[in-house]
Short mmCIF file of C-alpha atoms (C1' of nucleotides) in Angstrom, two decimals:
data_model
loop_
_atom_site.label_atom_id
_atom_site.label_comp_id
_atom_site.label_asym_id
_atom_site.label_seq_id
_atom_site.Cartn_x
_atom_site.Cartn_y
_atom_site.Cartn_z
CA MET A 1 85.27 93.33 101.71
CA SER A 2 86.86 94.12 105.03
CA VAL A 3 85.12 93.85 108.38
CA ASP A 4 85.75 97.54 108.92
CA THR A 5 84.07 98.42 105.66
CA LEU A 6 81.11 96.27 106.61
CA ARG A 7 80.78 98.08 109.94
CA TYR A 8 81.18 101.38 108.21
CA TYR A 9 78.37 100.56 105.80
CA GLU A 10 76.18 99.63 108.72
CA ARG A 11 77.01 102.81 110.60
CA ILE A 12 76.14 105.09 107.71
CA GLY A 13 72.92 103.27 107.00
CA LEU A 14 73.83 101.49 103.81
CA ILE A 15 72.86 98.18 105.31
CA ASP A 16 70.44 97.40 108.09
CA PRO A 17 71.80 96.02 111.34
CA PRO A 18 71.76 92.28 110.74
CA ALA A 19 70.45 89.67 113.13
CA ARG A 20 72.70 88.56 115.97
CA ASP A 21 73.50 85.11 117.21
CA SER A 22 73.34 84.09 120.86
CA GLY A 23 76.75 85.62 121.47
CA GLY A 24 75.81 88.97 120.04
CA ARG A 25 77.67 88.40 116.80
CA ARG A 26 76.29 89.55 113.47
CA SER A 27 74.64 86.90 111.36
CA TYR A 28 73.93 87.94 107.81
CA SER A 29 70.93 86.47 106.06
CA GLU A 30 70.83 85.48 102.42
CA ASP A 31 68.98 88.70 101.69
CA ASP A 32 71.63 90.69 103.54
CA LEU A 33 74.30 89.05 101.44
CA GLY A 34 72.41 89.64 98.23
CA TRP A 35 71.98 93.28 99.05
CA LEU A 36 75.64 93.53 99.96
CA PHE A 37 76.57 91.91 96.68
CA PHE A 38 74.48 94.43 94.84
CA LEU A 39 76.01 97.27 96.83
CA THR A 40 79.50 96.16 95.87
CA ARG A 41 78.48 96.23 92.20
CA LEU A 42 77.26 99.78 92.62
CA ARG A 43 80.50 100.77 94.34
CA THR A 44 82.65 99.04 91.75
CA THR A 45 80.85 100.99 89.07
CA GLY A 46 81.69 104.19 90.89
CA MET A 47 78.36 105.13 92.43
CA PRO A 48 79.09 107.51 95.31
CA ILE A 49 78.21 106.35 98.80
CA ARG A 50 75.72 109.16 99.23
CA MET A 51 73.75 107.95 96.23
CA MET A 52 73.85 104.41 97.50
CA ARG A 53 72.43 105.69 100.78
CA GLU A 54 69.67 107.43 98.91
CA TYR A 55 68.90 104.21 97.10
CA ALA A 56 68.98 102.29 100.36
CA GLN A 57 66.56 104.74 101.92
CA LEU A 58 64.17 104.42 99.01
CA ARG A 59 64.38 100.67 99.28
CA HIS A 60 63.61 100.94 102.94
CA ARG A 61 60.42 102.82 102.19
CA GLY A 62 59.10 99.85 100.29
CA THR A 63 57.56 99.06 96.94
CA THR A 64 56.10 102.50 96.44
CA THR A 65 59.57 103.79 95.61
CA ALA A 66 60.28 101.14 93.00
CA VAL A 67 59.89 103.53 90.10
CA GLN A 68 62.35 106.00 91.57
CA ARG A 69 64.86 103.29 92.28
CA LYS A 70 64.58 101.90 88.80
CA GLN A 71 65.07 105.41 87.50
CA MET A 72 68.23 105.75 89.58
CA LEU A 73 69.55 102.51 88.14
CA LEU A 74 68.78 103.63 84.62
CA GLU A 75 70.69 106.84 85.16
CA HIS A 76 73.54 105.05 86.80
CA ARG A 77 73.72 102.57 83.95
CA ALA A 78 73.98 105.46 81.54
CA ALA A 79 76.79 106.91 83.63
CA VAL A 80 78.63 103.60 83.65
CA ARG A 81 78.27 103.27 79.91
CA ALA A 82 79.62 106.76 79.48
CA ARG A 83 82.53 105.92 81.72
CA ILE A 84 83.32 102.84 79.65
CA ALA A 85 83.24 104.92 76.52
CA GLU A 86 85.56 107.44 78.12
CA LEU A 87 88.00 104.74 79.11
CA GLN A 88 87.92 103.26 75.63
CA SER A 89 88.63 106.65 74.16
CA CYS A 90 91.61 107.03 76.45
CA LEU A 91 92.73 103.54 75.52
CA GLU A 92 93.11 104.73 71.96
CA VAL A 93 95.49 107.44 73.06
CA LEU A 94 97.37 104.88 75.10
CA ASP A 95 97.51 102.47 72.16
CA TYR A 96 98.78 105.17 69.87
CA LYS A 97 101.39 106.22 72.37
CA ILE A 98 102.62 102.70 72.92
CA THR A 99 102.72 101.88 69.23
CA HIS A 100 104.64 104.97 68.29
CA TYR A 101 106.64 105.19 71.45
CA GLU A 102 110.07 105.23 69.89
CA GLN A 103 109.23 108.26 67.81
CA PHE A 104 108.63 110.63 70.68
CA GLU A 105 110.32 109.21 73.67
CA HIS A 106 111.17 112.54 75.14
CA SER A 107 108.66 114.86 73.59
CA GLU A 108 105.54 113.45 75.16
CA GLY A 109 103.82 116.45 73.69
CA ILE A 110 102.92 115.40 70.20
CA THR A 111 99.90 113.20 70.49
CA ALA A 112 98.49 113.35 67.02
CA MET B 1 91.22 121.59 84.38
CA SER B 2 91.23 124.18 87.11
CA VAL B 3 94.02 126.66 87.73
CA ASP B 4 94.46 125.20 91.19
CA THR B 5 94.91 121.73 89.81
CA LEU B 6 97.46 123.04 87.37
CA ARG B 7 99.44 124.69 90.19
CA TYR B 8 99.13 121.56 92.24
CA TYR B 9 100.55 119.47 89.42
CA GLU B 10 103.43 121.87 89.14
CA ARG B 11 104.10 121.82 92.88
CA ILE B 12 104.27 118.05 93.08
CA GLY B 13 106.51 117.80 90.07
CA LEU B 14 104.08 116.40 87.55
CA ILE B 15 104.81 119.22 85.17
CA ASP B 16 107.88 121.38 84.84
CA PRO B 17 107.59 125.05 85.71
CA PRO B 18 106.59 126.64 82.42
CA ALA B 19 108.11 129.74 80.88
CA ARG B 20 106.91 133.09 82.12
CA ASP B 21 105.90 136.17 80.20
CA SER B 22 107.21 139.65 80.97
CA GLY B 23 104.66 140.01 83.75
CA GLY B 24 105.67 136.82 85.48
CA ARG B 25 102.68 134.86 84.25
CA ARG B 26 102.95 131.29 83.16
CA SER B 27 103.06 130.69 79.46
CA TYR B 28 102.59 127.08 78.43
CA SER B 29 104.32 125.83 75.31
CA GLU B 30 102.80 123.41 72.84
CA ASP B 31 104.87 120.67 74.41
CA ASP B 32 103.63 121.63 77.85
CA LEU B 33 100.06 121.41 76.62
CA GLY B 34 100.68 118.08 74.92
CA TRP B 35 102.16 116.65 78.07
CA LEU B 36 99.26 118.02 80.09
CA PHE B 37 96.84 116.45 77.68
CA PHE B 38 98.55 113.13 78.07
CA LEU B 39 98.54 113.50 81.85
CA THR B 40 94.81 114.08 81.84
CA ARG B 41 94.34 110.86 79.88
CA LEU B 42 96.37 108.99 82.46
CA ARG B 43 94.33 110.53 85.26
CA THR B 44 91.04 109.83 83.53
CA THR B 45 92.03 106.23 83.22
CA GLY B 46 92.66 106.10 86.93
CA MET B 47 96.43 106.14 87.13
CA PRO B 48 97.39 107.30 90.62
CA ILE B 49 99.26 110.59 90.91
CA ARG B 50 102.27 108.86 92.42
CA MET B 51 102.62 106.69 89.33
CA MET B 52 102.28 109.69 87.09
CA ARG B 53 105.06 111.32 89.04
CA GLU B 54 107.22 108.27 88.55
CA TYR B 55 106.52 108.42 84.84
CA ALA B 56 107.28 112.14 84.79
CA GLN B 57 110.59 111.54 86.54
CA LEU B 58 111.57 108.85 84.07
CA ARG B 59 110.65 111.17 81.23
CA HIS B 60 112.82 113.81 82.80
CA ARG B 61 115.81 111.49 82.77
CA GLY B 62 115.65 111.32 79.00
CA THR B 63 115.54 108.73 76.27
CA THR B 64 117.42 106.11 78.27
CA THR B 65 114.27 105.47 80.26
CA ALA B 66 112.07 104.95 77.22
CA VAL B 67 111.82 101.22 77.71
CA GLN B 68 110.71 101.57 81.29
CA ARG B 69 108.12 104.16 80.39
CA LYS B 70 106.76 102.04 77.60
CA GLN B 71 106.56 99.18 80.05
CA MET B 72 104.60 101.35 82.44
CA LEU B 73 102.16 102.25 79.71
CA LEU B 74 101.76 98.61 78.74
CA GLU B 75 100.94 97.70 82.30
CA HIS B 76 98.62 100.60 82.67
CA ARG B 77 96.83 99.70 79.47
CA ALA B 78 96.29 96.22 80.81
CA ALA B 79 94.86 97.71 83.99
CA VAL B 80 92.51 99.93 82.03
CA ARG B 81 91.33 97.01 79.94
CA ALA B 82 90.71 95.03 83.09
CA ARG B 83 88.77 97.93 84.52
CA ILE B 84 86.61 98.12 81.42
CA ALA B 85 85.92 94.42 81.66
CA GLU B 86 84.98 94.82 85.29
CA LEU B 87 82.59 97.64 84.49
CA GLN B 88 81.02 95.62 81.71
CA SER B 89 80.54 92.72 84.04
CA CYS B 90 78.80 94.99 86.53
CA LEU B 91 76.70 96.39 83.71
CA GLU B 92 75.24 92.94 83.20
CA VAL B 93 74.10 92.86 86.81
CA LEU B 94 72.65 96.31 86.38
CA ASP B 95 70.89 95.28 83.18
CA TYR B 96 69.43 92.23 84.82
CA LYS B 97 68.28 94.24 87.78
CA ILE B 98 66.63 96.87 85.64
CA THR B 99 64.95 94.36 83.36
CA HIS B 100 63.49 92.33 86.18
CA TYR B 101 62.95 95.19 88.54
CA GLU B 102 59.28 94.68 89.18
CA GLN B 103 59.86 91.15 90.39
CA PHE B 104 62.01 92.02 93.36
CA GLU B 105 61.36 95.56 94.20
CA HIS B 106 61.81 95.11 97.87
CA SER B 107 63.96 92.03 98.11
CA GLU B 108 67.09 93.39 96.49
CA GLY B 109 68.67 90.19 97.66
CA ILE B 110 67.87 87.77 94.89
CA THR B 111 70.23 88.54 92.08
CA ALA B 112 70.11 85.36 90.09
"C1'" DG C 1 94.77 157.75 86.85
"C1'" DG C 2 91.64 154.57 88.73
"C1'" DT C 3 89.18 150.29 88.46
"C1'" DT C 4 88.69 145.82 87.10
"C1'" DG C 5 89.96 141.34 86.60
"C1'" DA C 6 93.20 137.66 85.93
"C1'" DC C 7 97.18 135.79 87.76
"C1'" DC C 8 100.62 135.19 91.59
"C1'" DT C 9 102.24 132.85 96.30
"C1'" DG C 10 102.22 129.77 100.38
"C1'" DG C 11 99.55 127.33 103.09
"C1'" DA C 12 95.31 125.50 105.08
"C1'" DG C 13 91.11 122.82 104.45
"C1'" DC C 14 88.06 119.39 102.59
"C1'" DG C 15 85.18 115.41 100.92
"C1'" DC C 16 85.55 110.75 100.07
"C1'" DG C 17 85.88 106.06 101.48
"C1'" DC C 18 87.68 103.62 104.10
"C1'" DT C 19 91.19 101.88 107.88
"C1'" DC C 20 93.10 101.50 112.26
"C1'" DC C 21 93.06 101.44 117.22
"C1'" DA C 22 92.30 100.17 122.19
"C1'" DA C 23 89.77 98.01 125.23
"C1'" DC C 24 86.31 94.71 125.82
"C1'" DT C 25 83.32 90.25 125.38
"C1'" DC C 26 82.49 85.82 123.97
"C1'" DC C 27 83.08 80.98 122.19
"C1'" DT C 28 86.32 77.16 121.37
"C1'" DA C 29 90.02 74.07 122.06
"C1'" DC C 30 93.23 72.09 125.00
"C1'" DG D 1 90.25 76.57 133.92
"C1'" DT D 2 92.75 79.04 130.78
"C1'" DA D 3 94.77 80.57 126.54
"C1'" DG D 4 93.73 81.99 122.01
"C1'" DG D 5 91.28 83.99 118.44
"C1'" DA D 6 87.48 86.12 116.36
"C1'" DG D 7 84.03 89.42 117.00
"C1'" DT D 8 82.28 93.96 119.32
"C1'" DT D 9 82.29 99.14 120.34
"C1'" DG D 10 83.12 104.18 119.61
"C1'" DG D 11 86.10 107.12 117.91
"C1'" DA D 12 90.31 108.79 115.71
"C1'" DG D 13 93.29 108.83 111.69
"C1'" DC D 14 94.62 108.56 106.91
"C1'" DG D 15 95.73 108.78 101.84
"C1'" DC D 16 94.10 110.76 97.83
"C1'" DG D 17 93.31 114.53 94.80
"C1'" DC D 18 92.19 118.36 94.70
"C1'" DT D 19 90.08 123.10 96.32
"C1'" DC D 20 89.91 127.24 98.67
"C1'" DC D 21 91.70 131.35 100.82
"C1'" DA D 22 94.08 135.82 101.90
"C1'" DG D 23 96.85 139.05 100.47
"C1'" DG D 24 99.59 140.70 96.86
"C1'" DT D 25 101.12 142.04 91.76
"C1'" DC D 26 100.39 143.14 87.20
"C1'" DA D 27 98.29 144.50 82.49
"C1'" DA D 28 94.44 146.29 80.11
"C1'" DC D 29 90.50 149.25 79.60
"C1'" DC D 30 87.58 153.39 80.37
#
DNA sequence: GGTTGACCTGGAGCGCGCTCCAACTCCTAC
DNA sequence: GTAGGAGTTGGAGCGCGCTCCAGGTCAACC
């Protein structure tokens, strides 16, 4: 994760401004790092930034929002699973194409 | 797939200009549709447009480029498989988080 | 014959998620 | 003390993949 991305996340409110050392430099706590780690998992799985912000805001409001956050994660997990299924379905097309490549080198059209 | 996307694909050379009917409207052949279908699979699996263009250009050059195209598909398939693995790995984090949600509602930090 | 609606064109605009920049401050090493 | 390098700031820029728009043409239907 680049420094610029880190700053960007801070600017848009995805992460709280971390503590600073005596020289004014950012010093990330273990919790900061854990949260960042989790954020990167959400990003990797394709959650849009705006949704991550929403989640971050809920988190900021404390334990009373736990149910909503859990709900978001449940929905996101479903989306990720769907995405995996979609990719696997496309993989089949790719497999078929590769296996039978010689037969329709030029006529990409026939897929079944 | 939107009309605009279709035009866009034509403009950037992803698809050949299709035949036209008497009124000047585009009329896509079965081969056109097959190729489009395949293109959408490549897109869905995250292949960048520029790579799809490269593939389209190779395809345009005829059967002599079959080996290269097959190679591209092999590499892309590997990338897709890697992506699926990555998503599945993230799913585990998500699962863990959801399962143990109550225990660290506010301290998102602790992930293990 | 008029209206409706889909398609046509070239070009501009947009949302996303960074990424880069210039100009500055600070700590460290020599 | 000074050179270097990493960090800091606010803001601009960018690559991607569409998406939208205005103004026009055409075929079909009432």
